[in-house]
PDB file of C-alpha atoms in Angstrom:
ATOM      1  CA  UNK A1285       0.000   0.000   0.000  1.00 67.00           C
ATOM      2  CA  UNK A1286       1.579   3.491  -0.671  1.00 68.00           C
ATOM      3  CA  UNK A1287       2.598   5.311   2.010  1.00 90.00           C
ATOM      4  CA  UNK A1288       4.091   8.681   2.873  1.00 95.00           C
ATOM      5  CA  UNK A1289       4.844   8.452   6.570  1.00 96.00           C
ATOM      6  CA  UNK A1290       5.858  12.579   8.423  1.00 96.00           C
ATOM      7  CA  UNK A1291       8.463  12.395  11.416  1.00 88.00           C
ATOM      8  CA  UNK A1292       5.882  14.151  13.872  1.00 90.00           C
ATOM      9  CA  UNK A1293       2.570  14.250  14.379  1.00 93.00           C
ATOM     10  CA  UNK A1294       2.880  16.950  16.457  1.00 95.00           C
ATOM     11  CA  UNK A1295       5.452  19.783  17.308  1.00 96.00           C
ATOM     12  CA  UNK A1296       6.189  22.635  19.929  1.00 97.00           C
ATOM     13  CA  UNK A1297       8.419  24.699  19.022  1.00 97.00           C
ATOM     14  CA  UNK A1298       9.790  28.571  20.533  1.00 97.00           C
ATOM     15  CA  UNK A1299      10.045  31.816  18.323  1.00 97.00           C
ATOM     16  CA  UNK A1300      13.782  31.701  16.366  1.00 97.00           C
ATOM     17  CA  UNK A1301      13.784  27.841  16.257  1.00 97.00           C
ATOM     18  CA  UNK A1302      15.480  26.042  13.648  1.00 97.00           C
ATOM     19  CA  UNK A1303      13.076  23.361  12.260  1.00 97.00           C
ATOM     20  CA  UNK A1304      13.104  20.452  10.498  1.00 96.00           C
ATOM     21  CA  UNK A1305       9.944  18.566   9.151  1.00 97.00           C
ATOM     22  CA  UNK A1306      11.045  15.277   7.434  1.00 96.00           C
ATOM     23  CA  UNK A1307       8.342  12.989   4.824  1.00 97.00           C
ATOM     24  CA  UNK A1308       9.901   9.657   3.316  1.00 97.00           C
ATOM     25  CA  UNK A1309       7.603   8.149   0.573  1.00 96.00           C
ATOM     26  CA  UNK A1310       8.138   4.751  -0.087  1.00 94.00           C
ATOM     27  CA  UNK A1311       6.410   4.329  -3.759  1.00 89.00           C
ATOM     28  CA  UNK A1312       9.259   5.410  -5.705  1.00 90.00           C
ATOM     29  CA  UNK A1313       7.573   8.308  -6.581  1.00 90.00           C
ATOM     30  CA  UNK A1314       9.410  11.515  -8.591  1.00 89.00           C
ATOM     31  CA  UNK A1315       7.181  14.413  -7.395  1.00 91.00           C
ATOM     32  CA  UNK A1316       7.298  15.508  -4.156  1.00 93.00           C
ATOM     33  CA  UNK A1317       5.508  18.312  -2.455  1.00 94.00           C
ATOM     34  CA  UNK A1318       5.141  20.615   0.826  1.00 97.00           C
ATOM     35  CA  UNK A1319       1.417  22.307   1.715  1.00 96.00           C
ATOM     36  CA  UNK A1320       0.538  24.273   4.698  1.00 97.00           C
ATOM     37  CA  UNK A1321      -2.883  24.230   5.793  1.00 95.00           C
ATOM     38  CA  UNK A1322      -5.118  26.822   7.618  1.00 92.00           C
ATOM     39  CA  UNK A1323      -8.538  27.205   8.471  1.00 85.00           C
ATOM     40  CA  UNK A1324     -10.868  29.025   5.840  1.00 77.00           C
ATOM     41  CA  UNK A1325      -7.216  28.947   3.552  1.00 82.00           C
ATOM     42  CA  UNK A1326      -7.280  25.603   2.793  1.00 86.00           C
ATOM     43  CA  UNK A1327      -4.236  24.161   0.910  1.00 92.00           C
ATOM     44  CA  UNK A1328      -1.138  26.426  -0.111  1.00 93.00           C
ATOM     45  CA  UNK A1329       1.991  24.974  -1.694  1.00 93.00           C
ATOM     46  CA  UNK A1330       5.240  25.537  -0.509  1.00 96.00           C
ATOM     47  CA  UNK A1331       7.864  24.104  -1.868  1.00 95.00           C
ATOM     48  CA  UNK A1332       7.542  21.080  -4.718  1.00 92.00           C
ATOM     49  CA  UNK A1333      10.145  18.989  -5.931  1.00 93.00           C
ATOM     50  CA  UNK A1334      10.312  16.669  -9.511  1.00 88.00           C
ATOM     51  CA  UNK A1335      13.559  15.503  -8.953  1.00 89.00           C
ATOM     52  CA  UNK A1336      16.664  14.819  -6.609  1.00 92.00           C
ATOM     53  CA  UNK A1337      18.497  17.680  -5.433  1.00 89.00           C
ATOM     54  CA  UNK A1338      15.724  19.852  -7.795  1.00 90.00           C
ATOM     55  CA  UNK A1339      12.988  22.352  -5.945  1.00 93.00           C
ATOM     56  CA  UNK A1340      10.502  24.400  -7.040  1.00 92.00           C
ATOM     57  CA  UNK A1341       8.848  27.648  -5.055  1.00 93.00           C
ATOM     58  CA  UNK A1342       5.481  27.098  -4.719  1.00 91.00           C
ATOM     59  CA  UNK A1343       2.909  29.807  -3.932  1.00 90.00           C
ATOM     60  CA  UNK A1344       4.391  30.792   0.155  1.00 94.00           C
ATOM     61  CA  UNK A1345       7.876  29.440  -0.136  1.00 96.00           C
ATOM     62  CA  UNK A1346       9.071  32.555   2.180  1.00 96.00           C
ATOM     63  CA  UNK A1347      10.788  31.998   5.486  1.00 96.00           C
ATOM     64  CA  UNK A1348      10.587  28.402   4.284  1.00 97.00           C
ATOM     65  CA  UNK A1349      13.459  26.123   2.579  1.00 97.00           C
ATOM     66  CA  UNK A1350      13.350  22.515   1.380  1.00 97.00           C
ATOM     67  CA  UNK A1351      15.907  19.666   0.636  1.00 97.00           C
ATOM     68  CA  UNK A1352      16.049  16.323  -1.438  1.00 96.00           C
ATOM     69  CA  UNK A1353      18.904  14.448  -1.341  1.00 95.00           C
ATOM     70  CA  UNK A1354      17.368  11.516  -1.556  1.00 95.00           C
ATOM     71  CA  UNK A1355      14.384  10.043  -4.258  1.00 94.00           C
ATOM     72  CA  UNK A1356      12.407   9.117  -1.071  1.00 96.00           C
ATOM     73  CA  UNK A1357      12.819  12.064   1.087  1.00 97.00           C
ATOM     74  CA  UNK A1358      11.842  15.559   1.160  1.00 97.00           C
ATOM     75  CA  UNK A1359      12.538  18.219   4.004  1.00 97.00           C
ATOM     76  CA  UNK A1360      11.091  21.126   4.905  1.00 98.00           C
ATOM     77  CA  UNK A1361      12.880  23.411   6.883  1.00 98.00           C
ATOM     78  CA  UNK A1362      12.049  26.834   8.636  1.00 97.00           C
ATOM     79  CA  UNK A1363      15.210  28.638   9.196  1.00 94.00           C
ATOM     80  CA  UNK A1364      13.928  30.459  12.152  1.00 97.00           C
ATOM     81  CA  UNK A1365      10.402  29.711  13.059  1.00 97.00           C
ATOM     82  CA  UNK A1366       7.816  32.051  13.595  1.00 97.00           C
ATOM     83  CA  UNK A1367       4.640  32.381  15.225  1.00 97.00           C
ATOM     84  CA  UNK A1368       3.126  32.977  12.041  1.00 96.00           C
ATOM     85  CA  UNK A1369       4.358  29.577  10.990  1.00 97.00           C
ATOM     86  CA  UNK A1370       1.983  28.102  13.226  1.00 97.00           C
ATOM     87  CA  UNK A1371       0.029  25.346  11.048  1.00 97.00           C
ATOM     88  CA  UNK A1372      -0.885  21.370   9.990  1.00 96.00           C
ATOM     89  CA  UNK A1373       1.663  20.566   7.248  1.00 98.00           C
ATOM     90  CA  UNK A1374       1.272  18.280   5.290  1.00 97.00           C
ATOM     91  CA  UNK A1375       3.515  16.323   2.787  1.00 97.00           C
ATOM     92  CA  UNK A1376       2.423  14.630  -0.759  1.00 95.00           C
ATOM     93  CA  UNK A1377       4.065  12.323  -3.191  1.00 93.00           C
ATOM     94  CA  UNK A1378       2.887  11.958  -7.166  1.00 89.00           C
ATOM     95  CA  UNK A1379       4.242   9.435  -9.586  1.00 82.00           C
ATOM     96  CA  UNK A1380       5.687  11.587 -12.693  1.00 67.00           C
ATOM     97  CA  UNK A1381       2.446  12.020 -15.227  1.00 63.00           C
ATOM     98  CA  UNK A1382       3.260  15.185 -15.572  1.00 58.00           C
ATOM     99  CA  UNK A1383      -0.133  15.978 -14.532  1.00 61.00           C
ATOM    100  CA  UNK A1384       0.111  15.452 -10.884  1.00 63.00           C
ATOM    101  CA  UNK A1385      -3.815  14.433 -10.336  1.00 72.00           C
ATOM    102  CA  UNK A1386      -3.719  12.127  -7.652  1.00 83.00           C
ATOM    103  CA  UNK A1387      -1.526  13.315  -4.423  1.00 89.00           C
ATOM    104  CA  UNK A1388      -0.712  10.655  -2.062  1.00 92.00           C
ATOM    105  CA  UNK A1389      -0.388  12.781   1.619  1.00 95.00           C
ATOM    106  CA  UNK A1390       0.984  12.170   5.200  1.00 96.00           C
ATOM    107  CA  UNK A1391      -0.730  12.271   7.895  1.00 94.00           C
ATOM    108  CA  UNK A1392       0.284  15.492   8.834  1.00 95.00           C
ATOM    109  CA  UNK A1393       2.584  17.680  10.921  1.00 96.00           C
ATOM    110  CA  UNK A1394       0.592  19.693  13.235  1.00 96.00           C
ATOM    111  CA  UNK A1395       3.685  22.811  14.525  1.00 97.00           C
ATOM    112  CA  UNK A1396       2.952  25.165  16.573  1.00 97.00           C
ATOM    113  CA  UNK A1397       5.774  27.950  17.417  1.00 97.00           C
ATOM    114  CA  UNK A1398       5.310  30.003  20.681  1.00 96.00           C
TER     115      UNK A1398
ATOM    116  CA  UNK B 439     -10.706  37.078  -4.939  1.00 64.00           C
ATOM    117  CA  UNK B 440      -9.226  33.692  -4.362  1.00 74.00           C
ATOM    118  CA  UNK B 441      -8.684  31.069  -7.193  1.00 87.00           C
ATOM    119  CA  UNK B 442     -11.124  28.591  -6.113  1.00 92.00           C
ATOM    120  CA  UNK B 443     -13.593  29.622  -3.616  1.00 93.00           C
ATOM    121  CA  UNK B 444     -16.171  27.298  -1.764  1.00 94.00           C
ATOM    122  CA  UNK B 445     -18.805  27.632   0.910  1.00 93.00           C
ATOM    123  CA  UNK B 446     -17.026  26.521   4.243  1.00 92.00           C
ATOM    124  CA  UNK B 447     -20.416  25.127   5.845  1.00 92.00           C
ATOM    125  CA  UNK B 448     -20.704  23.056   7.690  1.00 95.00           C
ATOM    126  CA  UNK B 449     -24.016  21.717   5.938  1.00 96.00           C
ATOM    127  CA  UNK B 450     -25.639  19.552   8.482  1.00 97.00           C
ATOM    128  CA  UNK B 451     -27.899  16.724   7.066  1.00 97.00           C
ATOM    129  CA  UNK B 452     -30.036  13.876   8.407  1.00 97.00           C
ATOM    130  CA  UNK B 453     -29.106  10.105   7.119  1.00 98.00           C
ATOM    131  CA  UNK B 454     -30.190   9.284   4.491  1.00 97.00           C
ATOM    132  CA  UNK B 455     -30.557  12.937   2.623  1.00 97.00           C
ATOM    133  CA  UNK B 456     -29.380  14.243  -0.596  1.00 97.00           C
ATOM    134  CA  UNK B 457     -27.083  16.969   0.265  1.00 97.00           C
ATOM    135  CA  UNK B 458     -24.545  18.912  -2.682  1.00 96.00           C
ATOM    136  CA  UNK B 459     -22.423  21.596  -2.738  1.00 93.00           C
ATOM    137  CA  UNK B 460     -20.788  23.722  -5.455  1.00 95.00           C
ATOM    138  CA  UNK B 461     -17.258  25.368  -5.986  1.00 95.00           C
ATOM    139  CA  UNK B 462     -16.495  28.053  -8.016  1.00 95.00           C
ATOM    140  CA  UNK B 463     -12.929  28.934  -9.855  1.00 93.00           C
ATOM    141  CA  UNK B 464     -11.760  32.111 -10.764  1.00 90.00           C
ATOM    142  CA  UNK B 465      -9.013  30.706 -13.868  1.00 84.00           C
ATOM    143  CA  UNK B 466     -11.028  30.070 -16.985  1.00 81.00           C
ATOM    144  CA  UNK B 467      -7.595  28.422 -18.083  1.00 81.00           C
ATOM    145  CA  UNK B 468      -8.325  26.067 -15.481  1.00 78.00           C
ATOM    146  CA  UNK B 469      -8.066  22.247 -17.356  1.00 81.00           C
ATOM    147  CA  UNK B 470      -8.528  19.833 -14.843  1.00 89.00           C
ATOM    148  CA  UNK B 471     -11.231  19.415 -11.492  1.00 92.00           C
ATOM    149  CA  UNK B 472     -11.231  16.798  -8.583  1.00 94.00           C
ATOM    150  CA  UNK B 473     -13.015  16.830  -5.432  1.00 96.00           C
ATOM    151  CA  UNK B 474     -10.784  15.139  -2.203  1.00 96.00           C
ATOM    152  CA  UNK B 475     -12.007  14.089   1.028  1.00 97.00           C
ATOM    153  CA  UNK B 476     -10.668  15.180   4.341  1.00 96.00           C
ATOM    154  CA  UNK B 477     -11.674  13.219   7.090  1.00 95.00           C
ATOM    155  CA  UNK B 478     -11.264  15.156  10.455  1.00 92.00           C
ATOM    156  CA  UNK B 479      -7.467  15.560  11.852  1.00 88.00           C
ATOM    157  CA  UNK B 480      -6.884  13.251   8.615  1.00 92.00           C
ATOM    158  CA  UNK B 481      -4.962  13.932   5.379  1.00 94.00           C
ATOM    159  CA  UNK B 482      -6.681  14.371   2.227  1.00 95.00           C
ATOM    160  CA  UNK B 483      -7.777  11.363  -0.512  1.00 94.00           C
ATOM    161  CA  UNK B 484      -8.309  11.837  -3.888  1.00 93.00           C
ATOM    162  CA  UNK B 485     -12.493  11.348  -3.893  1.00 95.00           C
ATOM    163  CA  UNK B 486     -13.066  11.397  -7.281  1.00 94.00           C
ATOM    164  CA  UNK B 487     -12.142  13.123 -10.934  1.00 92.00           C
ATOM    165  CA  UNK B 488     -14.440  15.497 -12.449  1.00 93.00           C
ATOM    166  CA  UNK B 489     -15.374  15.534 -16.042  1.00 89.00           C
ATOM    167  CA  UNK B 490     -16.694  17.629 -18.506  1.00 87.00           C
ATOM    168  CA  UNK B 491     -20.034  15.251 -19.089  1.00 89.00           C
ATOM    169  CA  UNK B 492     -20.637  14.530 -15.344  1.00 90.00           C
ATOM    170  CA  UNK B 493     -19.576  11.341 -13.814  1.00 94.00           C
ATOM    171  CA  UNK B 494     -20.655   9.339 -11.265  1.00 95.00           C
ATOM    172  CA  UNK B 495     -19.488   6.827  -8.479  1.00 94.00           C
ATOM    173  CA  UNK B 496     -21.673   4.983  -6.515  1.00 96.00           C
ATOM    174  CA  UNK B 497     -23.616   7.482  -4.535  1.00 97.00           C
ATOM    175  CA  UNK B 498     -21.593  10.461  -5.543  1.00 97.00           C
ATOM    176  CA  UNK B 499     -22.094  12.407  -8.997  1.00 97.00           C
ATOM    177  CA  UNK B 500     -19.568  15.263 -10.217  1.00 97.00           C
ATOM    178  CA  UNK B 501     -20.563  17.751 -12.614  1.00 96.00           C
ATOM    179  CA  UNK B 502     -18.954  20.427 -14.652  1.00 95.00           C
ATOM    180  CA  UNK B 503     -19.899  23.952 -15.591  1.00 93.00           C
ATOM    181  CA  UNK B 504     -17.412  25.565 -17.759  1.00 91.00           C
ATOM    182  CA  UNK B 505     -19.651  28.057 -18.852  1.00 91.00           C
ATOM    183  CA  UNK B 506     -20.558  29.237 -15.375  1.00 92.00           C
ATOM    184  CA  UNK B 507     -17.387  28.096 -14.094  1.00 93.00           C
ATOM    185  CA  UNK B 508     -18.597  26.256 -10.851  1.00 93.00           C
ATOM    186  CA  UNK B 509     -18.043  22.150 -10.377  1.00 96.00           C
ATOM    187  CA  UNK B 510     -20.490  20.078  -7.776  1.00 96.00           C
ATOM    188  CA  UNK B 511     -20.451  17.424  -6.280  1.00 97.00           C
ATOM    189  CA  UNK B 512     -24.094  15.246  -5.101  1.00 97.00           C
ATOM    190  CA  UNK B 513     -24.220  12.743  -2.629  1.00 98.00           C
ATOM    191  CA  UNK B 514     -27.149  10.580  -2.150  1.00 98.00           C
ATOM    192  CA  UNK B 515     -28.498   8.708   0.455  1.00 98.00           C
ATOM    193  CA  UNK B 516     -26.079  10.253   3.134  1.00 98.00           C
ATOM    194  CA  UNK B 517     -23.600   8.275   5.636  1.00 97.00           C
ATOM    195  CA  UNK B 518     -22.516   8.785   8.961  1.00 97.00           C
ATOM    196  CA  UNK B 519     -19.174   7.902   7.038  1.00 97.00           C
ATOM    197  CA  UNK B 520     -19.606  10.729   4.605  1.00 98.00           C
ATOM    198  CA  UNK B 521     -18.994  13.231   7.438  1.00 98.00           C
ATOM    199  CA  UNK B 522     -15.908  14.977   6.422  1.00 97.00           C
ATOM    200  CA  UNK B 523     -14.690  17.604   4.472  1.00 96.00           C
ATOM    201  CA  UNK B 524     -14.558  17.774   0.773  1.00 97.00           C
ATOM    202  CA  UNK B 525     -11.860  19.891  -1.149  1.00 96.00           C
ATOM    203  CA  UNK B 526     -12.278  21.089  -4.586  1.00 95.00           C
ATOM    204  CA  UNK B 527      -9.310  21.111  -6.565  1.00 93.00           C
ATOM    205  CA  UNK B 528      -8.408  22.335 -10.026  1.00 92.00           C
ATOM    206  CA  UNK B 529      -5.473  22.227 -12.083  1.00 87.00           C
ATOM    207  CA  UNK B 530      -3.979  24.335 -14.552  1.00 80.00           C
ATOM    208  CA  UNK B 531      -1.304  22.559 -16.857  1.00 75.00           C
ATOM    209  CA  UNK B 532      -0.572  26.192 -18.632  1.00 72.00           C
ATOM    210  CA  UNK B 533       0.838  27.269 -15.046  1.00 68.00           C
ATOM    211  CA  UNK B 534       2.833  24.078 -14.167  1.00 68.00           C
ATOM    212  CA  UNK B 535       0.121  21.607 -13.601  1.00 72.00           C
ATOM    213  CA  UNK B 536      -0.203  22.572  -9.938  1.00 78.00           C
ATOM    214  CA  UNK B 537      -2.950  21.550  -7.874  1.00 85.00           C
ATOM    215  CA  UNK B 538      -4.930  24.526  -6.681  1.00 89.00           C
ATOM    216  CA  UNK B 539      -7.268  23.555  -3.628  1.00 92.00           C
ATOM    217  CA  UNK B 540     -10.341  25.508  -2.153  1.00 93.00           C
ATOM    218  CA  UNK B 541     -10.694  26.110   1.250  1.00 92.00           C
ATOM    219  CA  UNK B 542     -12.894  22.679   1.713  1.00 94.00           C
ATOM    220  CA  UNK B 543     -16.448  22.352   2.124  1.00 96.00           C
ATOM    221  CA  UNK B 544     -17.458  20.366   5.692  1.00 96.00           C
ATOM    222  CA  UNK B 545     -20.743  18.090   5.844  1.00 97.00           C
ATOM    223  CA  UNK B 546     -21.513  16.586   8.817  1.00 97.00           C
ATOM    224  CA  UNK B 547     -24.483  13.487   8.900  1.00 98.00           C
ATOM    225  CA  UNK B 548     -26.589  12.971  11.861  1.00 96.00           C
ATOM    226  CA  UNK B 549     -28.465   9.916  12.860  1.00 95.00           C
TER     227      UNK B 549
END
């Protein structure tokens, strides 16, 4: 069964932070893909990636950076977190169809920064 | 005025009812619609496609308007297990075949 498995369900982090969010997929998927997600916002893309070592912006990539070293894993990284950071994010996997229809998502990273 | 806008709800309905709701896009450009479920403190599933004759699945049926530019999605004879919320998507592949989600549209079933 495909599966994109998140390092934390939850996270409490303090104003300035470093943070890393970590997603492995294990479907040998090419596209890979960070969202934030906020009441009344719904869905806004971060950071996507097609390839090793390749990223994308997405629509909020600010204060945000990513990393793929790896096929299987994508990283999300907030150089120094901020309350305004404060949100479920949530990592998805595609398989390259160039059309990217079907997401395959964790479970989730619920962060909040205080 | 955001890209794809829907009616946050929640829409409450008894079992059993026939309960839709619509979602409007702002992109005529926009190619490709899908409506995902989102269980509570859940990720999001790919529900179903949307096409440009209507399609159905089971109890749900997903239409197109292009002219209006609105999708919709109908469910029939509702669950307890269709309690949830549902996410309109569209794509556009002239802007790097990103997903674009709406804000999500929650239903919750009662006995």
């Amino acid at each position: 069964d495909v599966k994109v498995t998140q390092s934390s369900r939850y996270l409490v982090k303090r104003t300035g932070e470093k943070v890393f969010l970590e997603c492995v997929q294990d479907m040998d998927h090419e596209n890979m893909f960070w969202y934030r997600q906020d009441p009344g916002l719904g869905l806004r893309l971060i950071y996507f990636s097609y390839d090793v070592k390749m990223k994308e912006k997405g629509d909020i990539p600010e204060g945000y950076s990513v990393s793929r070293e790896k096929k299987e894993r994508f990283s999300l990284i907030l150089e120094s977190a901020s309350t305004n950071q404060t949100s479920m994010y949530l990592c998805a996997s595609s398989p390259y169809s160039g059309t990217n229809e079907k997401l395959f998502f964790g479970s989730g990273t619920q962060l909040s920064v205080l | 005025r955001k890209e794809v806008e829907q009616d946050p709800g929640p829409f409450n309905v008894p079992e059993g009812a026939t309960v839709a709701f619509n979602c409007t896009y702002s992109n005529s450009a926009s190619q490709s619609f899908f409506w995902y479920r989102q269980d509570c403190r859940k990720e999001p599933k790919l529900l179903m496609s949307v096409y440009s004759s209507g399609n159905e699945d089971g109890r749900f049926t997903a239409q197109l308007n292009r002219a209006s530019q609105y999708i919709s999605l109908l469910i029939r004879d509702s669950k307890l297990s269709d309690s949830a919320t549902y996410l309109c998507v569209v794509i556009n592949y002239n802007a790097g075949n990103m997903l674009t989600f709406g804000g999500g549209t929650r239903l919750m079933v009662k006995p």
